[in-house]
Amino acid sequence: QVQVVESGGGVVQPGRSLRLSCAASGFTFSDYGMHWVRQAPGKGLEWVAVIWYDGSKKYYADSVRGRFSISRDNSKNTVYLQINTLRAEDTAVYYCASQRIEESDYWGQGTLVIVSS
Amino acid sequence: EIVLTQSPATLSLSPGERATLSCRASQSVSGYLAWYQQKPGQTPRLLIYDASNRATGIPARFGGSGSGTDFTLTISSLEPEDFAVYYCQQRSNWPWTFGQGTKVEVK
């Protein structure tokens, strides 16, 4: 049974930093890339970042490059998203999702980040 | 980045009708296009990958077609549980991008 569980969201003041975590189980985590996708309230999906299975490559959306950093710890089956200099427009549910595994991919339930003073 | 434009924004149909959703890319994505379904308060669910391959557990009434810049998601006969928002996603070039979504609502 594959499980993906995000954590670390909350209410944060503009300009502060936050680190989101995503713990995965039920598959060989170190074999697969992992993504972050976000969804602002009432809006569509926005792909945010990806990290290769071994951490060797990382790509980011244009809107977050330079402020967001994705990383992983394969010994803990966990991927992270470091968000710096938070802005109001970063308010969203942040989802963690696996690379396609055979004929599916796996998403967590998301963690809500609210940027507000 | 590649921009995906979905049309129409909203599709009003009745159960049993056929739904045809379009996704157009600003440049060729070859066959690297996926479709997702999202219901209110739920996580997106992968329906189609590589333009035409159904994901695990997806009913045969969902079909994907297209290549290059023009793609279509077809739902052959709408079931009550199919009323939702549908997103296309290109997986050809980094950064990956999503379309803005098509809402399929009950007429």
mmCIF file of C-alpha atoms in Angstrom:
data_model
loop_
_atom_site.group_PDB
_atom_site.id
_atom_site.type_symbol
_atom_site.label_atom_id
_atom_site.label_comp_id
_atom_site.label_asym_id
_atom_site.label_seq_id
_atom_site.Cartn_x
_atom_site.Cartn_y
_atom_site.Cartn_z
ATOM 1 C CA GLN A 1 0.000 0.000 0.000
ATOM 2 C CA VAL A 2 1.613 3.211 -1.182
ATOM 3 C CA GLN A 3 1.370 6.156 1.174
ATOM 4 C CA VAL A 4 2.523 9.726 0.689
ATOM 5 C CA VAL A 5 2.143 12.100 3.607
ATOM 6 C CA GLU A 6 3.039 15.778 3.600
ATOM 7 C CA SER A 7 3.666 17.880 6.682
ATOM 8 C CA GLY A 8 5.087 21.220 7.726
ATOM 9 C CA GLY A 9 2.421 23.620 6.519
ATOM 10 C CA GLY A 10 0.910 26.372 8.599
ATOM 11 C CA VAL A 11 0.464 30.114 8.890
ATOM 12 C CA VAL A 12 3.681 31.990 8.218
ATOM 13 C CA GLN A 13 4.488 35.679 8.002
ATOM 14 C CA PRO A 14 5.636 37.167 4.705
ATOM 15 C CA GLY A 15 9.395 37.059 4.297
ATOM 16 C CA ARG A 16 9.856 34.065 6.581
ATOM 17 C CA SER A 17 10.950 30.562 5.551
ATOM 18 C CA LEU A 18 9.310 27.170 5.801
ATOM 19 C CA ARG A 19 10.332 23.600 5.131
ATOM 20 C CA LEU A 20 7.764 21.089 3.970
ATOM 21 C CA SER A 21 8.328 17.364 4.317
ATOM 22 C CA CYS A 22 6.892 14.430 2.433
ATOM 23 C CA ALA A 23 7.236 10.900 3.754
ATOM 24 C CA ALA A 24 6.609 8.029 1.368
ATOM 25 C CA SER A 25 6.187 4.306 1.885
ATOM 26 C CA GLY A 26 5.011 1.239 0.023
ATOM 27 C CA PHE A 27 7.436 1.535 -2.867
ATOM 28 C CA THR A 28 11.192 1.649 -3.346
ATOM 29 C CA PHE A 29 11.556 5.355 -2.712
ATOM 30 C CA SER A 30 15.169 5.554 -3.860
ATOM 31 C CA ASP A 31 14.189 4.364 -7.357
ATOM 32 C CA TYR A 32 11.788 7.186 -8.167
ATOM 33 C CA GLY A 33 11.733 10.890 -8.709
ATOM 34 C CA MET A 34 9.442 13.018 -6.585
ATOM 35 C CA HIS A 35 7.483 16.167 -7.396
ATOM 36 C CA TRP A 36 5.877 19.045 -5.564
ATOM 37 C CA VAL A 37 2.686 20.574 -6.982
ATOM 38 C CA ARG A 38 0.703 23.396 -5.426
ATOM 39 C CA GLN A 39 -2.824 24.712 -5.685
ATOM 40 C CA ALA A 40 -3.815 28.164 -4.505
ATOM 41 C CA PRO A 41 -7.305 28.433 -2.982
ATOM 42 C CA GLY A 42 -9.928 28.112 -5.719
ATOM 43 C CA LYS A 43 -7.274 27.942 -8.444
ATOM 44 C CA GLY A 44 -5.737 25.331 -10.692
ATOM 45 C CA LEU A 45 -2.745 23.068 -10.275
ATOM 46 C CA GLU A 46 0.775 24.471 -10.549
ATOM 47 C CA TRP A 47 3.761 22.156 -10.908
ATOM 48 C CA VAL A 48 6.528 23.393 -8.601
ATOM 49 C CA ALA A 49 9.620 21.182 -8.586
ATOM 50 C CA VAL A 50 11.063 17.718 -9.179
ATOM 51 C CA ILE A 51 14.050 15.847 -7.837
ATOM 52 C CA TRP A 52 15.635 12.850 -9.490
ATOM 53 C CA TYR A 53 15.619 9.477 -7.696
ATOM 54 C CA ASP A 54 19.199 9.988 -6.542
ATOM 55 C CA GLY A 55 19.022 13.741 -6.035
ATOM 56 C CA SER A 56 21.330 14.369 -8.985
ATOM 57 C CA LYS A 57 18.950 16.616 -10.902
ATOM 58 C CA LYS A 58 16.402 19.190 -9.826
ATOM 59 C CA TYR A 59 14.074 21.370 -11.853
ATOM 60 C CA TYR A 60 11.817 24.216 -10.776
ATOM 61 C CA ALA A 61 8.897 26.235 -12.058
ATOM 62 C CA ASP A 62 9.913 29.655 -13.314
ATOM 63 C CA SER A 63 7.739 31.250 -10.612
ATOM 64 C CA VAL A 64 9.682 29.697 -7.722
ATOM 65 C CA ARG A 65 13.220 29.255 -9.033
ATOM 66 C CA GLY A 66 15.712 30.897 -6.695
ATOM 67 C CA ARG A 67 13.424 30.876 -3.633
ATOM 68 C CA PHE A 68 12.418 27.211 -3.433
ATOM 69 C CA SER A 69 14.780 24.294 -2.968
ATOM 70 C CA ILE A 70 13.902 20.608 -3.242
ATOM 71 C CA SER A 71 15.950 17.892 -1.574
ATOM 72 C CA ARG A 72 15.587 14.310 -0.428
ATOM 73 C CA ASP A 73 16.905 11.844 2.113
ATOM 74 C CA ASN A 74 16.596 8.322 0.741
ATOM 75 C CA SER A 75 17.552 6.840 4.112
ATOM 76 C CA LYS A 76 14.369 8.391 5.524
ATOM 77 C CA ASN A 77 12.156 7.969 2.428
ATOM 78 C CA THR A 78 11.498 11.680 2.625
ATOM 79 C CA VAL A 79 11.548 14.600 0.215
ATOM 80 C CA TYR A 80 11.649 18.218 1.320
ATOM 81 C CA LEU A 81 10.684 21.595 -0.065
ATOM 82 C CA GLN A 82 12.459 24.591 1.424
ATOM 83 C CA ILE A 83 10.548 27.797 0.772
ATOM 84 C CA ASN A 84 12.340 31.052 1.454
ATOM 85 C CA THR A 85 11.141 34.650 1.508
ATOM 86 C CA LEU A 86 7.505 33.613 1.562
ATOM 87 C CA ARG A 87 5.031 35.778 -0.323
ATOM 88 C CA ALA A 88 1.260 36.027 -0.165
ATOM 89 C CA GLU A 89 1.068 34.333 -3.568
ATOM 90 C CA ASP A 90 2.734 31.237 -2.091
ATOM 91 C CA THR A 91 -0.471 30.550 -0.146
ATOM 92 C CA ALA A 92 -1.613 27.152 -1.390
ATOM 93 C CA VAL A 93 -2.045 23.501 -0.675
ATOM 94 C CA TYR A 94 1.275 21.835 -1.427
ATOM 95 C CA TYR A 95 1.077 18.302 -2.742
ATOM 96 C CA CYS A 96 3.881 15.795 -2.972
ATOM 97 C CA ALA A 97 3.618 13.242 -5.775
ATOM 98 C CA SER A 98 5.686 10.352 -6.999
ATOM 99 C CA GLN A 99 7.027 9.938 -10.475
ATOM 100 C CA ARG A 100 4.820 7.590 -12.487
ATOM 101 C CA ILE A 101 5.274 4.088 -11.100
ATOM 102 C CA GLU A 102 4.170 1.584 -13.721
ATOM 103 C CA GLU A 103 0.715 2.892 -14.653
ATOM 104 C CA SER A 104 -0.012 5.311 -11.858
ATOM 105 C CA ASP A 105 1.396 8.023 -9.669
ATOM 106 C CA TYR A 106 0.795 8.653 -6.005
ATOM 107 C CA TRP A 107 -0.133 11.891 -4.302
ATOM 108 C CA GLY A 108 -0.437 12.904 -0.706
ATOM 109 C CA GLN A 109 -3.404 14.771 0.731
ATOM 110 C CA GLY A 110 -1.437 18.001 0.754
ATOM 111 C CA THR A 111 -0.310 20.472 3.380
ATOM 112 C CA LEU A 112 -1.724 23.992 3.528
ATOM 113 C CA VAL A 113 0.595 26.969 3.647
ATOM 114 C CA ILE A 114 -0.934 30.335 4.453
ATOM 115 C CA VAL A 115 1.264 33.395 4.174
ATOM 116 C CA SER A 116 -0.202 36.175 6.230
ATOM 117 C CA SER A 117 0.865 38.783 8.726
ATOM 118 C CA GLU B 1 7.983 27.352 -20.630
ATOM 119 C CA ILE B 2 5.281 25.506 -22.521
ATOM 120 C CA VAL B 3 1.810 26.965 -22.098
ATOM 121 C CA LEU B 4 -1.166 24.617 -22.189
ATOM 122 C CA THR B 5 -4.552 26.062 -23.108
ATOM 123 C CA GLN B 6 -7.629 24.009 -22.249
ATOM 124 C CA SER B 7 -11.026 24.485 -23.802
ATOM 125 C CA PRO B 8 -13.766 24.985 -23.023
ATOM 126 C CA ALA B 9 -13.385 26.429 -19.534
ATOM 127 C CA THR B 10 -16.710 24.874 -18.552
ATOM 128 C CA LEU B 11 -18.628 22.058 -20.185
ATOM 129 C CA SER B 12 -22.292 21.630 -19.201
ATOM 130 C CA LEU B 13 -23.575 18.172 -19.992
ATOM 131 C CA SER B 14 -26.047 15.579 -18.764
ATOM 132 C CA PRO B 15 -25.234 12.078 -17.503
ATOM 133 C CA GLY B 16 -24.927 9.698 -20.419
ATOM 134 C CA GLU B 17 -23.665 12.360 -22.811
ATOM 135 C CA ARG B 18 -20.245 12.370 -24.436
ATOM 136 C CA ALA B 19 -17.649 14.874 -23.177
ATOM 137 C CA THR B 20 -14.831 16.150 -25.370
ATOM 138 C CA LEU B 21 -12.119 18.246 -23.700
ATOM 139 C CA SER B 22 -9.297 19.922 -25.574
ATOM 140 C CA CYS B 23 -5.733 20.802 -24.589
ATOM 141 C CA ARG B 24 -3.452 22.783 -26.902
ATOM 142 C CA ALA B 25 0.267 23.269 -26.294
ATOM 143 C CA SER B 26 2.258 26.362 -27.272
ATOM 144 C CA GLN B 27 4.881 24.065 -28.820
ATOM 145 C CA SER B 28 5.122 20.380 -29.532
ATOM 146 C CA VAL B 29 5.160 18.066 -26.511
ATOM 147 C CA SER B 30 5.300 14.979 -28.706
ATOM 148 C CA GLY B 31 3.158 12.406 -26.872
ATOM 149 C CA TYR B 32 4.149 13.459 -23.364
ATOM 150 C CA LEU B 33 0.801 14.619 -22.121
ATOM 151 C CA ALA B 34 -1.197 13.524 -19.100
ATOM 152 C CA TRP B 35 -4.756 14.152 -17.928
ATOM 153 C CA TYR B 36 -5.883 14.463 -14.321
ATOM 154 C CA GLN B 37 -9.300 14.555 -12.697
ATOM 155 C CA GLN B 38 -9.901 16.510 -9.513
ATOM 156 C CA LYS B 39 -13.077 16.541 -7.469
ATOM 157 C CA PRO B 40 -13.752 19.185 -4.781
ATOM 158 C CA GLY B 41 -11.658 18.594 -1.692
ATOM 159 C CA GLN B 42 -9.806 15.680 -3.271
ATOM 160 C CA THR B 43 -6.332 14.999 -4.561
ATOM 161 C CA PRO B 44 -5.842 14.955 -8.345
ATOM 162 C CA ARG B 45 -6.118 11.522 -9.914
ATOM 163 C CA LEU B 46 -4.115 10.476 -12.944
ATOM 164 C CA LEU B 47 -6.404 9.363 -15.777
ATOM 165 C CA ILE B 48 -4.223 9.251 -18.880
ATOM 166 C CA TYR B 49 -0.467 9.336 -19.436
ATOM 167 C CA ASP B 50 1.554 9.538 -22.634
ATOM 168 C CA ALA B 51 -1.491 10.984 -24.389
ATOM 169 C CA SER B 52 -3.500 7.791 -24.689
ATOM 170 C CA ASN B 53 -2.617 5.278 -21.975
ATOM 171 C CA ARG B 54 -5.144 4.802 -19.202
ATOM 172 C CA ALA B 55 -3.753 4.783 -15.693
ATOM 173 C CA THR B 56 -4.384 1.962 -13.270
ATOM 174 C CA GLY B 57 -8.062 1.477 -12.467
ATOM 175 C CA ILE B 58 -9.367 4.078 -14.911
ATOM 176 C CA PRO B 59 -12.567 2.989 -16.675
ATOM 177 C CA ALA B 60 -12.578 2.417 -20.411
ATOM 178 C CA ARG B 61 -15.024 5.298 -20.959
ATOM 179 C CA PHE B 62 -12.027 7.638 -20.550
ATOM 180 C CA GLY B 63 -9.923 7.971 -23.671
ATOM 181 C CA GLY B 64 -7.041 10.192 -24.670
ATOM 182 C CA SER B 65 -5.750 11.071 -28.110
ATOM 183 C CA GLY B 66 -3.476 13.480 -29.896
ATOM 184 C CA SER B 67 0.172 14.306 -30.391
ATOM 185 C CA GLY B 68 2.352 17.316 -30.971
ATOM 186 C CA THR B 69 0.293 20.317 -29.906
ATOM 187 C CA ASP B 70 -3.330 19.133 -29.934
ATOM 188 C CA PHE B 71 -4.815 16.666 -27.489
ATOM 189 C CA THR B 72 -8.263 15.463 -26.553
ATOM 190 C CA LEU B 73 -9.757 13.752 -23.532
ATOM 191 C CA THR B 74 -13.013 11.989 -24.313
ATOM 192 C CA ILE B 75 -15.470 10.604 -21.809
ATOM 193 C CA SER B 76 -17.732 8.406 -23.889
ATOM 194 C CA SER B 77 -20.766 8.422 -21.593
ATOM 195 C CA LEU B 78 -20.737 10.585 -18.485
ATOM 196 C CA GLU B 79 -21.377 8.898 -15.164
ATOM 197 C CA PRO B 80 -22.474 10.962 -12.128
ATOM 198 C CA GLU B 81 -19.011 10.599 -10.585
ATOM 199 C CA ASP B 82 -17.322 12.108 -13.651
ATOM 200 C CA PHE B 83 -18.452 15.659 -12.950
ATOM 201 C CA ALA B 84 -15.218 17.295 -11.879
ATOM 202 C CA VAL B 85 -12.357 19.497 -13.064
ATOM 203 C CA TYR B 86 -9.925 18.053 -15.586
ATOM 204 C CA TYR B 87 -6.344 19.224 -16.105
ATOM 205 C CA CYS B 88 -3.854 18.405 -18.807
ATOM 206 C CA GLN B 89 -0.133 18.372 -17.996
ATOM 207 C CA GLN B 90 2.841 18.334 -20.354
ATOM 208 C CA ARG B 91 5.802 16.167 -19.409
ATOM 209 C CA SER B 92 7.956 16.908 -22.437
ATOM 210 C CA ASN B 93 10.023 19.873 -21.271
ATOM 211 C CA TRP B 94 11.097 21.236 -17.915
ATOM 212 C CA PRO B 95 9.436 22.940 -16.238
ATOM 213 C CA TRP B 96 6.388 20.729 -16.493
ATOM 214 C CA THR B 97 3.200 22.727 -16.743
ATOM 215 C CA PHE B 98 -0.544 22.249 -16.293
ATOM 216 C CA GLY B 99 -3.414 23.684 -18.245
ATOM 217 C CA GLN B 100 -5.870 25.921 -16.428
ATOM 218 C CA GLY B 101 -8.523 23.207 -16.238
ATOM 219 C CA THR B 102 -11.929 22.372 -17.708
ATOM 220 C CA LYS B 103 -14.869 22.024 -15.367
ATOM 221 C CA VAL B 104 -17.420 19.411 -16.406
ATOM 222 C CA GLU B 105 -20.682 20.320 -14.718
ATOM 223 C CA VAL B 106 -24.194 18.923 -14.683
ATOM 224 C CA LYS B 107 -26.486 20.601 -17.162
#
